[in-house]
Coordinates of C-alpha atoms and ligand atoms in Angstrom, one line a residue:
X1 CA 0.0 0.0 0.1
X2 CA 1.5 3.4 -1.0
X3 CA 1.0 6.3 1.5
X4 CA 0.1 8.6 -1.4
X5 CA -3.0 6.4 -2.1
X6 CA -4.0 5.6 1.4
X7 CA -6.8 7.4 3.1
X8 CA -6.3 10.0 5.8
X9 CA -8.8 11.7 8.1
X10 CA -9.1 15.3 9.3
X11 CA -11.7 15.6 12.1
X12 CA -14.9 14.2 10.4
X13 CA -13.7 14.1 6.9
X14 CA -11.9 11.1 5.3
X15 CA -9.9 11.8 2.2
X16 CA -9.7 8.7 -0.1
X17 CA -5.9 9.5 -0.8
X18 CA -3.4 12.3 0.1
X19 CA -3.3 13.9 -3.3
X20 CA -4.8 17.4 -3.3
X21 CA -5.4 19.6 -6.2
X22 CA -3.7 22.8 -5.1
X23 CA -5.9 25.9 -5.3
X24 CA -5.4 27.8 -8.6
X25 CA -7.2 30.9 -9.8
X26 CA -8.7 30.4 -13.2
X27 CA -9.8 34.0 -13.8
X28 CA -12.9 32.7 -15.5
X29 CA -16.0 34.5 -14.2
X30 CA -17.6 36.0 -17.1
X31 CA -19.6 39.0 -15.9
X32 CA -17.2 40.0 -13.0
X33 CA -19.9 38.7 -10.6
X34 CA -17.8 35.9 -9.0
X35 CA -20.3 33.3 -10.2
X36 CA -19.3 29.7 -11.1
X37 CA -19.5 29.0 -14.9
X38 CA -19.7 25.7 -16.8
X39 CA -15.9 26.0 -17.3
X40 CA -15.5 25.7 -13.4
X41 CA -17.6 22.6 -13.3
X42 CA -15.7 20.9 -16.0
X43 CA -12.4 22.0 -14.7
X44 CA -12.9 20.9 -11.0
X45 CA -15.1 17.8 -12.1
X46 CA -12.5 16.4 -14.3
X47 CA -9.8 16.3 -11.5
X48 CA -12.2 14.5 -9.4
X49 CA -12.8 12.0 -12.2
X50 CA -9.0 11.8 -12.4
X51 CA -9.0 10.5 -8.7
X52 CA -7.5 13.3 -6.8
X53 CA -8.4 12.8 -3.2
X54 CA -9.2 16.5 -2.4
X55 CA -10.1 19.1 -4.9
X56 CA -9.5 22.5 -3.6
X57 CA -11.4 25.4 -5.3
X58 CA -9.3 28.4 -6.1
X59 CA -8.9 31.6 -4.0
X60 CA -12.4 32.7 -3.7
X61 CA -13.1 36.3 -2.5
X62 CA -15.0 36.9 0.8
X63 CA -15.4 40.7 -0.2
X64 CA -15.6 42.0 -3.9
X65 CA -12.8 44.5 -3.1
X66 CA -10.7 41.5 -2.0
X67 CA -10.5 40.0 -5.5
X68 CA -7.1 39.2 -7.1
X69 CA -8.8 40.0 -10.4
X70 CA -12.3 40.9 -11.5
X71 CA -12.7 37.4 -12.9
X72 CA -12.2 35.7 -9.6
X73 CA -14.8 33.4 -7.9
X74 CA -16.7 35.0 -5.1
X75 CA -18.5 34.0 -2.0
X76 CA -19.4 37.4 -0.7
X77 CA -23.1 37.0 -1.4
X78 CA -25.8 34.3 -1.1
X79 CA -26.1 34.5 -4.9
X80 CA -22.9 32.5 -5.0
X81 CA -24.2 29.5 -3.1
X82 CA -26.1 27.6 -5.9
X83 CA -23.0 27.7 -8.3
X84 CA -20.7 26.6 -5.6
X85 CA -23.1 23.9 -4.6
X86 CA -23.2 22.7 -8.3
X87 CA -19.2 22.5 -8.0
X88 CA -19.3 20.3 -4.8
X89 CA -22.0 18.0 -6.3
X90 CA -19.7 17.5 -9.3
X91 CA -16.6 16.9 -7.2
X92 CA -18.4 14.5 -4.7
X93 CA -20.1 12.6 -7.6
X94 CA -16.7 11.0 -8.6
X95 CA -15.5 10.3 -5.1
X96 CA -13.3 13.2 -4.2
X97 CA -13.7 15.4 -1.2
X98 CA -14.0 19.2 -1.7
X99 CA -12.4 22.3 -0.1
X100 CA -12.7 25.9 -0.8
X101 CA -9.9 28.5 -0.3
X102 CA -11.3 31.7 1.3
X103 CA -9.2 34.7 0.4
X104 CA -8.9 38.5 0.4
X105 CA -6.2 40.0 -1.7
X106 CA -5.7 43.2 0.4
X107 CA -3.2 45.5 -1.4
X108 CA -2.8 43.0 -4.1
X109 CA -6.4 43.2 -5.2
X110 CA -6.9 44.3 -8.8
X111 CA -10.3 45.8 -8.8
X112 CA -11.8 49.2 -9.8
X113 CA -12.7 50.4 -6.4
X114 CA -10.5 51.4 -3.3
X115 CA -8.3 48.5 -2.1
X116 CA -7.3 47.8 1.6
X117 CA -4.3 46.8 3.6
X118 CA -3.0 47.0 7.1
X119 CA -0.9 50.0 6.1
X120 CA -0.9 52.3 3.1
X121 CA 2.2 50.9 1.4
X122 CA 1.7 49.7 -2.3
X123 CA 2.9 46.4 -3.4
X124 CA 5.4 47.9 -5.8
X125 CA 5.9 51.3 -7.3
X126 CA 3.3 50.8 -10.2
X127 CA 0.6 49.3 -7.8
X128 CA -2.3 51.2 -6.4
X129 CA -1.9 52.7 -2.9
X130 CA -4.1 50.8 -0.5
X131 CA -6.3 52.5 2.2
X132 CA -5.0 51.6 5.8
X133 CA -7.8 49.6 7.3
X134 CA -9.8 51.1 10.3
X135 CA -11.0 49.0 13.2
X136 CA -14.4 49.1 11.5
X137 CA -12.9 47.8 8.1
X138 CA -11.2 45.0 10.1
X139 CA -14.4 44.0 11.7
X140 CA -16.2 44.0 8.4
X141 CA -13.6 41.7 7.0
X142 CA -13.8 39.3 9.9
X143 CA -17.7 39.1 9.4
X144 CA -17.1 38.6 5.7
X145 CA -14.9 35.5 6.4
X146 CA -17.6 34.2 8.9
X147 CA -20.4 34.7 6.5
X148 CA -18.3 33.0 3.7
X149 CA -17.9 30.0 5.9
X150 CA -21.7 29.8 6.4
X151 CA -22.1 29.9 2.6
X152 CA -19.3 27.4 2.2
X153 CA -21.3 25.0 4.5
X154 CA -24.4 25.6 2.5
X155 CA -22.7 24.8 -0.7
X156 CA -21.6 21.5 0.7
X157 CA -17.8 22.0 1.0
X158 CA -16.0 19.5 3.4
X159 CA -12.9 21.6 4.2
X160 CA -12.1 25.3 4.3
X161 CA -8.6 26.7 3.6
X162 CA -7.9 30.2 4.8
X163 CA -5.5 31.9 2.4
X164 CA -2.9 33.6 4.6
X165 CA -0.1 33.2 2.1
X166 CA 1.4 34.9 -1.1
X167 CA 1.2 38.4 0.3
X168 CA -2.5 38.6 0.4
X169 CA -4.4 40.5 3.0
X170 CA -4.0 38.2 6.1
X171 CA -0.2 37.6 5.0
X172 CA 0.1 41.4 4.9
X173 CA -1.1 41.6 8.5
X174 CA 1.3 38.9 9.6
X175 CA 4.4 40.2 8.0
X176 CA 6.5 43.0 9.5
X177 CA 7.3 44.0 5.9
X178 CA 3.8 45.2 5.1
X179 CA 2.2 45.8 8.7
X180 CA 3.4 49.0 10.2
X181 CA 0.4 49.5 12.5
X182 CA 0.7 51.0 15.9
X183 CA -2.6 49.5 17.3
X184 CA -3.3 46.1 18.6
X185 CA -3.1 44.6 15.0
X186 CA 0.4 45.6 14.6
X187 CA 3.8 45.6 16.3
X188 CA 4.5 42.2 18.0
X189 CA 4.1 38.9 16.3
X190 CA 1.0 38.1 18.5
X191 CA -0.5 41.5 17.4
X192 CA 0.2 40.8 13.7
X193 CA -1.4 37.4 14.2
X194 CA -4.6 38.9 15.7
X195 CA -6.5 39.3 12.5
X196 CA -5.8 35.8 11.4
X197 CA -6.8 34.5 14.9
X198 CA -10.0 36.6 14.9
X199 CA -10.8 35.3 11.3
X200 CA -10.3 31.7 12.5
X201 CA -12.5 32.2 15.6
X202 CA -15.2 33.9 13.6
X203 CA -15.3 30.9 11.1
X204 CA -15.4 28.4 13.9
X205 CA -18.6 29.9 15.3
X206 CA -20.6 28.3 12.3
X207 CA -18.2 25.9 10.7
X208 CA -17.5 22.5 12.3
X209 CA -15.4 20.8 9.6
X210 CA -11.7 20.9 9.3
X211 CA -9.8 24.2 8.6
X212 CA -6.5 24.5 6.9
X213 CA -4.3 27.5 6.7
X214 CA -2.0 28.3 3.8
X215 CA 1.2 30.3 4.8
X216 CA 4.1 31.7 3.0
X217 CA 6.7 30.2 5.2
X218 CA 9.7 32.0 3.6
X219 CA 9.3 35.8 3.0
X220 CA 12.7 36.0 1.2
X221 CA 13.7 39.2 3.1
X222 CA 15.8 39.1 6.2
X223 CA 13.5 41.8 7.7
X224 CA 10.4 39.6 7.3
X225 CA 9.1 36.7 9.5
X226 CA 11.8 34.1 10.2
X227 CA 11.3 30.3 10.3
X228 CA 11.4 30.7 14.0
X229 CA 8.4 33.2 13.8
X230 CA 6.6 30.6 11.6
X231 CA 7.2 27.9 14.2
X232 CA 5.4 30.2 16.7
X233 CA 2.7 30.9 14.3
X234 CA 2.2 27.2 13.6
X235 CA 2.0 26.4 17.3
X236 CA -0.7 29.2 17.8
X237 CA -2.6 27.9 14.8
X238 CA -2.6 24.4 16.3
X239 CA -3.8 25.8 19.6
X240 CA -6.6 27.4 17.7
X241 CA -7.8 24.1 16.4
X242 CA -6.4 24.4 12.8
X243 CA -6.0 20.9 11.2
X244 CA -3.3 21.5 8.7
X245 CA -0.9 24.1 7.5
X246 CA -0.3 24.1 3.7
X247 CA 3.3 25.4 3.4
X248 CA 3.9 27.7 0.5
X249 CA 6.3 30.6 0.3
X250 CA 6.9 34.1 -1.2
X251 CA 4.6 36.8 -2.6
X252 CA 4.8 39.3 0.2
X253 CA 7.2 41.5 -1.6
X254 CA 8.1 41.6 -5.3
X255 CA 11.2 39.3 -5.3
X256 CA 11.4 36.2 -7.5
X257 CA 11.4 32.9 -5.7
X258 CA 14.1 30.4 -6.4
X259 CA 12.2 27.3 -7.5
X260 CA 13.4 23.7 -7.9
X261 CA 11.9 20.4 -7.3
X262 CA 10.5 20.2 -3.8
X263 CA 11.7 23.7 -2.9
X264 CA 9.1 24.2 -0.3
X265 CA 9.1 20.8 1.3
X266 CA 11.6 21.7 4.0
X267 CA 9.1 24.3 5.4
X268 CA 6.5 21.6 5.7
X269 CA 8.9 19.2 7.3
X270 CA 10.0 21.9 9.8
X271 CA 6.6 23.1 10.9
X272 CA 5.3 19.4 11.0
X273 CA 8.0 18.4 13.6
X274 CA 8.5 21.6 15.5
X275 CA 4.8 22.5 15.9
X276 CA 3.4 19.0 15.8
X277 CA 0.7 19.9 13.4
X278 CA -0.3 18.2 10.1
X279 CA 1.1 19.9 7.1
X280 CA 0.9 20.0 3.3
X281 CA 3.7 20.2 0.8
X282 CA 3.5 22.0 -2.3
X283 CA 5.7 23.2 -5.2
X284 CA 7.3 21.4 -8.1
X285 CA 6.1 17.9 -6.9
X286 CA 5.8 16.3 -10.3
X287 CA 6.3 12.5 -9.8
X288 CA 4.7 9.7 -7.8
X289 CA 8.0 8.7 -6.3
X290 CA 8.8 12.2 -5.2
X291 CA 5.4 12.4 -3.5
X292 CA 5.8 9.1 -1.8
X293 CA 9.3 9.9 -0.6
X294 CA 7.8 13.1 1.2
X295 CA 5.0 11.2 2.8
X296 CA 7.1 8.1 3.8
X297 CA 9.8 10.2 5.3
X298 CA 7.1 12.0 7.3
X299 CA 7.9 15.4 5.8
X300 CA 4.2 16.2 5.1
X301 CA 0.7 14.6 5.4
X302 CA -0.8 15.8 2.2
X303 CA 0.7 16.5 -1.3
X304 CA -0.6 19.5 -3.1
X305 CA -0.1 19.5 -6.8
X306 CA -0.8 22.5 -9.1
X307 CA 0.4 22.9 -12.6
X308 CA 1.1 19.2 -13.2
X309 CA -2.6 18.7 -12.7
X310 CA -3.4 21.6 -15.1
X311 CA -1.4 19.7 -17.8
X312 CA -2.8 16.3 -16.9
X313 CA -6.1 15.9 -15.0
X314 CA -5.4 12.1 -14.8
X315 CA -1.9 12.6 -13.2
X316 CA -3.0 10.4 -10.2
X317 CA -3.2 7.4 -12.5
X318 CA 0.3 8.1 -13.8
X319 CA 1.6 8.4 -10.2
X320 CA -0.1 5.2 -9.3
X321 CA 1.5 3.4 -12.3
X322 CA 4.8 4.8 -11.2
X323 CA 4.4 3.5 -7.8
X324 CA 3.2 0.1 -9.1
X325 CA -0.3 0.4 -7.6
X326 CA -3.6 0.5 -9.2
X327 CA -6.2 3.1 -8.5
X328 CA -10.0 2.5 -8.6
X329 CA -11.3 4.2 -11.7
X330 CA -14.6 6.1 -11.7
X331 CA -17.3 3.7 -12.5
X332 CA -17.9 5.1 -15.9
X333 CA -14.2 4.5 -16.9
X334 CA -14.1 0.9 -15.5
X335 CA -13.8 -0.8 -19.0
X336 CA -10.9 1.3 -20.1
X337 CA -8.9 2.5 -17.2
X338 CA -6.4 -0.3 -16.7
X339 CA -6.1 -1.7 -20.2
Ligands
FNR401 C1 -1.7 29.3 -8.4 N1 -1.4 29.2 -7.0 C2 -2.3 29.6 -6.2 N2 -2.1 29.5 -4.8 C3 -3.1 29.8 -3.9 O1 -3.0 29.6 -2.8 N3 -4.4 30.2 -4.3 C4 -4.7 30.5 -5.7 O2 -5.8 30.8 -6.0 C5 -3.6 30.2 -6.5 N4 -3.6 30.4 -7.9 C6 -2.9 30.0 -8.8 C7 -3.1 30.0 -10.2 C8 -2.2 29.4 -11.1 C9 -2.6 29.4 -12.6 C10 -0.9 28.8 -10.7 C11 -0.1 28.2 -11.6 C12 -0.8 28.8 -9.3 C13 -0.2 28.5 -6.5 C14 -0.5 27.0 -6.5 O3 -1.5 26.6 -5.6 C15 0.7 26.2 -6.2 O4 1.1 26.6 -4.8 C16 2.0 26.5 -7.0 O5 1.6 26.5 -8.4 C17 3.1 25.6 -6.9 O6 2.7 24.2 -7.0 P1 3.0 23.5 -8.5 O7 2.4 24.2 -9.5 O8 4.5 23.6 -8.7 O9 2.6 22.0 -8.2

């Protein structure tokens, strides 16, 4: 039995295997309304047919001004629920579990209204200058995450992932590079963590399923959070009841990330052992053997795969062949899958 294709349970949800479709924005909402389109149904449904254990829907905006692009999926209104429900129905029909990544882009939002951040520092010299959030704005955003969780539950999702990575709003609060506030949301690490903590607690008032958090565990700047800061953050997340940390890196400031096979796996390994919390590894994991090595050596609990699954929705079968194991096909493909 391979580890990649063995089940794993988070709280009340059993994933049939440890392969996750990493959240990836598809910039495909037609009317800039955040609504699911037939493209999204085919896109996520086909990875479920391809036997991914957990299909995670892309960064989905909890407030319209928090969109990375005007074509992002949204969950800021009840109008979004039926489309998202059609997605979970598709995903579950083929045996996969479903997750949604709840997001707010903060100063990296690309919308035609004001944008918001902890401090009024633009991302780079050509970016729009964000408005520094008032306590009232912060409260509204916390409520938006809480309401998004209620809608995610109504839409039938199994798992919520909170996007606190890649330099988006929650990451902007966490990082000393972008958070220069003097109030209780800035300054010390515990203060910078406060918004994420309050978002988690707000989500937990209505949501009883597993919650994952994606972090950028390397800020690629000596003045940013260090790995020791992330160990403290991971321990706090565990104490708050978070089930898994999905370990990515970068995006907080405009520097290019040196990427090579498995480049972010050490962050997952470190947080898993230092904070004693389940972790996900992501980033240039492209073969079954590589994924199995990470799991067998206890460097992560889940394997998130992005671009490789864009190129090949049936990559799970390829990885299984590589590991000399067979995957149960979806019933519709039984006659052709293993011939
Ligand atoms: C991404 N990524 C990403 N990450 C995230 O947390 N939320 C998102 O919505 C997106 N959107 C997105 C779109 C596209 C087109 C790509 C290619 C990537 C990052 C992604 O989830 C993953 O972490 C990286 O792509 C690294 O993994 P791979 O692609 O090397 O397996």
